[in-house]
Amino acid sequence: MTATPTSRPSPRTFEQRMADGVVLGAEGYVFELERRGYVKAGPYVPEVILDAPDALRQLHREFLRAGADVMVALTYYAHREKLRDVGRGDDLEAMNRQAVRIANEVAAEGGALVAGNICNTWCYDPRDPVGSGAAVRQQYREQLGWAKDEGVDFVISETNDYLGEALIGLEVCHELGLPALVTLASVQPETTYDEVDYVRACRTLAERGAAAVGLNCSRGPATMLPLLERIRDAVDVPVVAQPVPYRTDERTPAFESLTDADGMRLFPIQLESAAHTRFEMAQFACDAAALGLGYIGICCGGSPHYVRAMAEALGRVTPASRYSPAIELHPVLGTQEGVGAATMGDWTSAAS
């Protein structure tokens, strides 16, 4: 397949947008598309890119209308290792290129940034960092080479369980001249799987040239924010907060281990009972901004209504704000007549 080189998608660079103030991110694509019937839970390979591209376009547009500043190409798990698992290895290049093209198409409708995406490969082994690292590097070079061909503003390297694997992704980004936002998945209480303290790991990534560092997935706001505050104090680059919208706590800091009253595991497809409300995610956005975090978003479990609530809590009016709640006009619950829709900031204040 022959690529058509493109200029940078956004008129402003990632670094310029970050310097302007908080960048609002929106992820959780594979979880949301699984709920809609386009991704298979378990492998979570984004076959939707080729099988139902309009469904992916629609979700991008919903995130854009809700206030997201970034359209993330859905290449999470679109790497050689995972595609082989579901018998779609021959679709590797087509899937990656199409994902970036769709992200660019929708981003152009609202002036959003476009992010390439790489993630944990499940083939990195800290006992064999050279051999396994070579396999990881090959996969990242493939994915990001196609992403650069199609045009991205920066790369999100996320859900990294190992600092070693995250550093390989960062090095490949540098090889290709792409700014990198790098986040760790904080499944364990204090350290990455290769036993590096999360704060020190983020500091190392920042020192190696990451444009932004932080955490994504695994933890909800309650267990992610205290750790992010420590990371913020340790690095000189913008800090990223992309939690899951689920109620984690000190006893269960990561959502992969959440259980119900009978001890049944909720992850990954029985999490509804542990989900945060839109008001709680709006409050998270305010709390993260108050801490001085530069990139605020949401990960697995995210959906457009959360993103709109977060955007409005940050004082923004989005295209989707036209349809924000106006409960005062409800025929049963309403108490006022002829009053326009309240903002999420109003509702957050009322809820608290």
Short mmCIF file of C-alpha atoms in Angstrom, two decimals:
data_model
loop_
_atom_site.label_atom_id
_atom_site.label_comp_id
_atom_site.label_asym_id
_atom_site.label_seq_id
_atom_site.Cartn_x
_atom_site.Cartn_y
_atom_site.Cartn_z
CA MET A 1 0.00 0.00 0.00
CA THR A 2 1.46 3.34 -1.03
CA ALA A 3 1.19 6.17 1.46
CA THR A 4 0.33 9.73 0.56
CA PRO A 5 2.51 11.93 2.80
CA THR A 6 0.61 14.59 4.67
CA SER A 7 1.52 17.69 6.61
CA ARG A 8 0.96 17.82 10.34
CA PRO A 9 -2.82 17.50 10.92
CA SER A 10 -3.24 20.38 13.35
CA PRO A 11 -2.19 23.98 12.62
CA ARG A 12 -0.64 24.03 16.11
CA THR A 13 1.81 21.49 17.49
CA PHE A 14 1.13 19.31 20.50
CA GLU A 15 3.61 21.32 22.54
CA GLN A 16 1.93 24.60 21.57
CA ARG A 17 -1.48 23.28 22.55
CA MET A 18 -0.13 22.06 25.87
CA ALA A 19 1.38 25.49 26.51
CA ASP A 20 -2.04 27.08 25.98
CA GLY A 21 -3.55 25.23 28.96
CA VAL A 22 -5.17 21.92 29.80
CA VAL A 23 -5.59 19.52 26.89
CA LEU A 24 -8.69 17.36 27.27
CA GLY A 25 -8.25 13.78 26.11
CA ALA A 26 -10.83 11.10 25.48
CA GLU A 27 -10.15 7.39 25.27
CA GLY A 28 -11.85 4.15 26.14
CA TYR A 29 -12.55 3.38 22.48
CA VAL A 30 -12.33 -0.39 22.72
CA PHE A 31 -14.58 -0.60 25.82
CA GLU A 32 -17.18 1.72 24.32
CA LEU A 33 -17.16 -0.02 20.95
CA GLU A 34 -17.45 -3.39 22.71
CA ARG A 35 -20.58 -2.12 24.45
CA ARG A 36 -21.91 -1.04 21.05
CA GLY A 37 -21.24 -4.46 19.54
CA TYR A 38 -18.19 -3.76 17.37
CA VAL A 39 -15.27 -5.13 19.44
CA LYS A 40 -14.97 -8.58 21.02
CA ALA A 41 -14.32 -8.52 24.77
CA GLY A 42 -11.29 -10.63 25.65
CA PRO A 43 -8.88 -10.02 22.77
CA TYR A 44 -10.11 -6.38 22.42
CA VAL A 45 -8.55 -6.16 18.96
CA PRO A 46 -10.00 -3.17 17.05
CA GLU A 47 -11.29 -5.09 14.04
CA VAL A 48 -13.96 -2.38 13.82
CA ILE A 49 -11.43 -0.25 11.92
CA LEU A 50 -11.95 -2.38 8.81
CA ASP A 51 -15.20 -4.18 9.59
CA ALA A 52 -17.35 -1.17 10.56
CA PRO A 53 -15.39 2.04 9.96
CA ASP A 54 -18.51 4.22 10.21
CA ALA A 55 -19.00 3.06 13.79
CA LEU A 56 -15.50 4.26 14.60
CA ARG A 57 -16.08 7.57 12.79
CA GLN A 58 -19.25 8.07 14.82
CA LEU A 59 -17.47 7.56 18.14
CA HIS A 60 -14.68 9.93 17.13
CA ARG A 61 -17.32 12.55 16.26
CA GLU A 62 -19.10 12.06 19.56
CA PHE A 63 -15.87 12.57 21.48
CA LEU A 64 -15.09 15.64 19.36
CA ARG A 65 -18.57 17.12 19.95
CA ALA A 66 -18.21 16.41 23.66
CA GLY A 67 -15.08 18.56 23.85
CA ALA A 68 -12.09 16.28 23.28
CA ASP A 69 -9.04 18.13 22.00
CA VAL A 70 -7.44 14.96 20.59
CA MET A 71 -8.60 12.26 18.21
CA VAL A 72 -6.62 9.14 19.06
CA ALA A 73 -6.10 6.70 16.20
CA LEU A 74 -7.56 3.38 17.32
CA THR A 75 -4.38 1.36 16.96
CA TYR A 76 -4.43 0.13 20.54
CA TYR A 77 -3.80 -3.63 20.22
CA ALA A 78 -3.55 -3.23 16.43
CA HIS A 79 -0.04 -4.65 16.59
CA ARG A 80 1.40 -7.81 15.09
CA GLU A 81 1.22 -9.88 18.28
CA LYS A 82 -2.49 -9.29 18.95
CA LEU A 83 -3.65 -9.47 15.32
CA ARG A 84 -1.99 -12.86 15.04
CA ASP A 85 -4.12 -14.04 17.98
CA VAL A 86 -7.35 -13.39 16.07
CA GLY A 87 -6.14 -14.52 12.67
CA ARG A 88 -5.86 -11.06 11.12
CA GLY A 89 -2.13 -10.68 10.70
CA ASP A 90 -2.59 -9.93 6.99
CA ASP A 91 -4.62 -6.83 7.91
CA LEU A 92 -1.88 -5.24 10.00
CA GLU A 93 -0.89 -2.39 7.71
CA ALA A 94 -4.38 -1.71 6.37
CA MET A 95 -5.81 -1.55 9.88
CA ASN A 96 -3.17 0.84 11.16
CA ARG A 97 -3.34 3.17 8.19
CA GLN A 98 -7.13 3.26 8.14
CA ALA A 99 -7.29 4.08 11.86
CA VAL A 100 -5.07 7.14 11.41
CA ARG A 101 -6.96 8.27 8.31
CA ILE A 102 -10.29 8.13 10.14
CA ALA A 103 -8.86 10.03 13.11
CA ASN A 104 -7.53 12.70 10.73
CA GLU A 105 -10.84 12.93 8.88
CA VAL A 106 -12.81 13.63 12.04
CA ALA A 107 -10.16 15.83 13.67
CA ALA A 108 -10.34 18.15 10.67
CA GLU A 109 -14.01 18.77 11.44
CA GLY A 110 -13.13 20.48 14.71
CA GLY A 111 -9.47 21.44 14.67
CA ALA A 112 -8.44 18.63 17.02
CA LEU A 113 -4.97 17.18 17.39
CA VAL A 114 -4.35 13.68 16.01
CA ALA A 115 -2.46 11.13 18.09
CA GLY A 116 -0.86 7.94 16.91
CA ASN A 117 -1.12 5.17 19.48
CA ILE A 118 1.00 2.32 20.76
CA CYS A 119 0.54 0.22 23.88
CA ASN A 120 1.82 -2.75 25.83
CA THR A 121 2.62 -5.61 23.45
CA TRP A 122 2.50 -8.53 25.92
CA CYS A 123 5.78 -9.82 24.48
CA TYR A 124 8.27 -7.75 26.50
CA ASP A 125 10.22 -9.84 29.01
CA PRO A 126 12.45 -8.01 31.53
CA ARG A 127 14.47 -11.23 31.91
CA ASP A 128 15.39 -10.90 28.22
CA PRO A 129 15.28 -7.17 27.53
CA VAL A 130 17.46 -7.44 24.42
CA GLY A 131 15.69 -10.29 22.64
CA SER A 132 12.14 -9.40 23.63
CA GLY A 133 12.92 -5.71 23.24
CA ALA A 134 13.86 -6.28 19.60
CA ALA A 135 10.43 -7.79 18.94
CA VAL A 136 8.74 -4.86 20.68
CA ARG A 137 10.82 -2.35 18.73
CA GLN A 138 9.87 -3.99 15.43
CA GLN A 139 6.16 -3.77 16.23
CA TYR A 140 6.40 -0.13 17.30
CA ARG A 141 8.42 0.80 14.21
CA GLU A 142 5.77 -0.76 12.00
CA GLN A 143 2.84 0.96 13.66
CA LEU A 144 4.45 4.36 14.05
CA GLY A 145 6.01 4.32 10.58
CA TRP A 146 2.54 3.98 9.09
CA ALA A 147 1.16 6.58 11.49
CA LYS A 148 3.81 9.09 10.48
CA ASP A 149 3.11 8.40 6.80
CA GLU A 150 -0.58 9.13 7.31
CA GLY A 151 0.04 12.19 9.52
CA VAL A 152 -0.10 12.52 13.30
CA ASP A 153 0.70 15.40 15.64
CA PHE A 154 2.16 13.24 18.39
CA VAL A 155 2.09 9.71 19.81
CA ILE A 156 0.35 8.38 22.89
CA SER A 157 2.34 5.44 24.26
CA GLU A 158 0.11 4.06 26.96
CA THR A 159 -0.82 1.29 29.37
CA ASN A 160 2.86 0.49 29.82
CA ASP A 161 3.36 -2.15 32.52
CA TYR A 162 7.15 -2.10 32.16
CA LEU A 163 9.41 0.94 32.16
CA GLY A 164 11.70 -0.99 29.82
CA GLU A 165 8.97 -1.35 27.21
CA ALA A 166 7.91 2.28 27.61
CA LEU A 167 11.48 3.40 26.95
CA ILE A 168 11.58 1.38 23.73
CA GLY A 169 8.39 3.10 22.55
CA LEU A 170 9.88 6.49 23.44
CA GLU A 171 13.07 5.70 21.52
CA VAL A 172 11.09 4.74 18.41
CA CYS A 173 9.12 7.99 18.64
CA HIS A 174 12.40 9.90 18.76
CA GLU A 175 13.73 7.95 15.75
CA LEU A 176 10.71 9.11 13.76
CA GLY A 177 10.75 12.67 15.08
CA LEU A 178 7.37 12.34 16.82
CA PRO A 179 6.59 13.96 20.21
CA ALA A 180 5.61 11.30 22.74
CA LEU A 181 3.13 11.35 25.61
CA VAL A 182 4.00 8.29 27.71
CA THR A 183 1.81 6.84 30.44
CA LEU A 184 2.14 3.88 32.76
CA ALA A 185 -0.57 1.47 33.87
CA SER A 186 -0.34 1.46 37.67
CA VAL A 187 -1.76 -2.01 38.37
CA GLN A 188 0.59 -2.73 41.27
CA PRO A 189 0.57 -0.61 44.42
CA GLU A 190 3.94 1.12 44.04
CA THR A 191 6.02 -0.15 41.12
CA THR A 192 5.95 -1.15 37.47
CA TYR A 193 6.20 -4.84 36.62
CA ASP A 194 9.97 -4.41 36.24
CA GLU A 195 10.01 -3.10 39.81
CA VAL A 196 10.59 0.60 39.24
CA ASP A 197 8.76 3.06 41.46
CA TYR A 198 6.10 4.87 39.40
CA VAL A 199 7.43 8.30 40.29
CA ARG A 200 10.99 7.36 39.38
CA ALA A 201 9.79 5.71 36.17
CA CYS A 202 8.00 8.89 35.10
CA ARG A 203 11.04 10.97 35.99
CA THR A 204 13.21 8.68 33.83
CA LEU A 205 10.83 9.01 30.89
CA ALA A 206 10.81 12.79 31.24
CA GLU A 207 14.60 12.89 31.42
CA ARG A 208 14.77 10.75 28.26
CA GLY A 209 12.70 13.31 26.35
CA ALA A 210 9.02 12.43 26.75
CA ALA A 211 6.88 15.49 26.03
CA ALA A 212 4.45 14.50 28.81
CA VAL A 213 4.31 11.66 31.33
CA GLY A 214 1.79 10.20 33.72
CA LEU A 215 -0.69 7.41 34.26
CA ASN A 216 -3.56 5.86 32.35
CA CYS A 217 -6.01 3.04 32.90
CA SER A 218 -6.09 0.65 35.91
CA ARG A 219 -6.82 3.28 38.58
CA GLY A 220 -9.90 5.40 39.13
CA PRO A 221 -9.62 9.05 40.19
CA ALA A 222 -9.44 8.31 43.93
CA THR A 223 -6.35 6.12 43.68
CA MET A 224 -4.70 7.82 40.71
CA LEU A 225 -4.69 11.47 41.80
CA PRO A 226 -2.51 11.07 44.93
CA LEU A 227 0.13 9.27 42.88
CA LEU A 228 -0.07 11.87 40.12
CA GLU A 229 0.53 14.63 42.65
CA ARG A 230 3.82 12.97 43.56
CA ILE A 231 4.72 12.58 39.89
CA ARG A 232 3.92 16.26 39.23
CA ASP A 233 6.38 17.30 41.94
CA ALA A 234 9.12 15.09 40.45
CA VAL A 235 9.11 16.07 36.76
CA ASP A 236 9.49 19.22 34.67
CA VAL A 237 7.14 18.21 31.84
CA PRO A 238 3.31 18.22 31.72
CA VAL A 239 1.67 15.42 33.69
CA VAL A 240 -1.06 13.22 32.21
CA ALA A 241 -4.10 11.87 34.07
CA GLN A 242 -6.30 9.35 32.26
CA PRO A 243 -8.08 7.24 34.90
CA VAL A 244 -10.84 4.72 34.41
CA PRO A 245 -14.30 5.95 35.52
CA TYR A 246 -14.63 3.32 38.24
CA ARG A 247 -14.61 3.47 42.05
CA THR A 248 -11.23 2.14 43.08
CA ASP A 249 -10.00 2.60 46.66
CA GLU A 250 -7.03 1.91 48.90
CA ARG A 251 -8.09 -1.72 49.34
CA THR A 252 -8.48 -2.20 45.59
CA PRO A 253 -6.42 0.50 43.84
CA ALA A 254 -6.77 -1.02 40.36
CA PHE A 255 -10.07 -1.83 38.65
CA GLU A 256 -8.80 -5.17 37.33
CA SER A 257 -9.30 -6.52 40.88
CA LEU A 258 -12.72 -5.03 41.69
CA THR A 259 -15.29 -7.55 42.94
CA ASP A 260 -18.96 -7.49 43.87
CA ALA A 261 -20.48 -8.35 47.27
CA ASP A 262 -20.28 -12.06 46.41
CA GLY A 263 -16.63 -11.86 45.49
CA MET A 264 -17.23 -12.12 41.73
CA ARG A 265 -14.66 -10.31 39.60
CA LEU A 266 -16.17 -7.31 37.78
CA PHE A 267 -13.41 -6.76 35.23
CA PRO A 268 -13.82 -6.49 32.31
CA ILE A 269 -17.52 -6.82 31.42
CA GLN A 270 -19.37 -6.53 34.74
CA LEU A 271 -18.11 -3.13 35.84
CA GLU A 272 -21.36 -1.15 35.60
CA SER A 273 -22.06 -1.38 39.34
CA ALA A 274 -18.69 0.25 40.09
CA ALA A 275 -19.00 3.08 37.55
CA HIS A 276 -18.65 6.73 38.48
CA THR A 277 -21.39 9.20 37.60
CA ARG A 278 -20.81 12.07 35.20
CA PHE A 279 -20.74 14.42 38.21
CA GLU A 280 -17.91 12.47 39.82
CA MET A 281 -15.87 12.54 36.62
CA ALA A 282 -16.56 16.28 36.30
CA GLN A 283 -15.19 16.69 39.82
CA PHE A 284 -12.13 14.64 38.88
CA ALA A 285 -11.43 17.03 36.00
CA CYS A 286 -11.61 19.99 38.38
CA ASP A 287 -9.37 18.26 40.93
CA ALA A 288 -6.81 17.33 38.28
CA ALA A 289 -6.74 20.87 36.93
CA ALA A 290 -6.32 22.24 40.46
CA LEU A 291 -3.25 20.02 40.85
CA GLY A 292 -1.76 21.61 37.75
CA LEU A 293 -1.96 18.54 35.53
CA GLY A 294 -1.60 19.39 31.86
CA TYR A 295 -3.41 16.58 30.03
CA ILE A 296 -6.68 15.41 31.57
CA GLY A 297 -8.72 12.61 30.11
CA ILE A 298 -10.38 9.27 30.62
CA CYS A 299 -9.53 5.69 29.71
CA CYS A 300 -11.35 2.31 29.62
CA GLY A 301 -15.01 2.85 30.40
CA GLY A 302 -14.95 6.36 29.01
CA SER A 303 -17.83 7.57 26.88
CA PRO A 304 -18.94 10.89 25.38
CA HIS A 305 -21.23 11.93 28.24
CA TYR A 306 -18.29 11.73 30.66
CA VAL A 307 -16.12 13.82 28.34
CA ARG A 308 -18.79 16.51 27.96
CA ALA A 309 -19.21 16.67 31.75
CA MET A 310 -15.46 17.04 32.21
CA ALA A 311 -15.20 19.72 29.52
CA GLU A 312 -18.02 21.75 31.02
CA ALA A 313 -16.55 21.40 34.51
CA LEU A 314 -13.38 22.97 33.08
CA GLY A 315 -15.48 25.92 31.91
CA ARG A 316 -15.84 24.96 28.27
CA VAL A 317 -18.88 25.08 26.04
CA THR A 318 -18.86 22.23 23.53
CA PRO A 319 -21.05 21.45 20.51
CA ALA A 320 -22.75 18.80 22.63
CA SER A 321 -23.47 21.36 25.37
CA ARG A 322 -26.58 22.34 23.45
CA TYR A 323 -28.07 19.12 24.83
CA SER A 324 -26.68 19.28 28.36
CA PRO A 325 -29.18 18.48 31.13
CA ALA A 326 -31.98 20.94 31.87
CA ILE A 327 -33.70 19.00 34.64
CA GLU A 328 -35.63 22.11 35.67
CA LEU A 329 -37.66 21.58 32.49
CA HIS A 330 -38.51 17.97 33.25
CA PRO A 331 -42.33 17.49 33.36
CA VAL A 332 -42.18 15.80 36.80
CA LEU A 333 -38.93 16.96 38.39
CA GLY A 334 -38.80 20.44 36.89
CA THR A 335 -39.34 23.47 39.08
CA GLN A 336 -38.78 26.34 36.65
CA GLU A 337 -40.19 27.44 33.33
CA GLY A 338 -38.32 28.83 30.37
CA VAL A 339 -34.85 28.44 31.88
CA GLY A 340 -31.95 27.41 29.67
CA ALA A 341 -29.85 24.33 30.28
CA ALA A 342 -27.66 24.33 33.36
CA THR A 343 -23.95 23.78 32.90
CA MET A 344 -22.19 20.73 34.28
CA GLY A 345 -20.44 23.05 36.70
CA ASP A 346 -23.86 23.99 38.11
CA TRP A 347 -24.87 20.36 38.39
CA THR A 348 -21.56 19.41 39.99
CA SER A 349 -22.02 22.10 42.63
CA ALA A 350 -25.56 20.94 43.28
CA ALA A 351 -24.52 17.31 43.52
CA SER A 352 -21.82 18.08 46.03
#
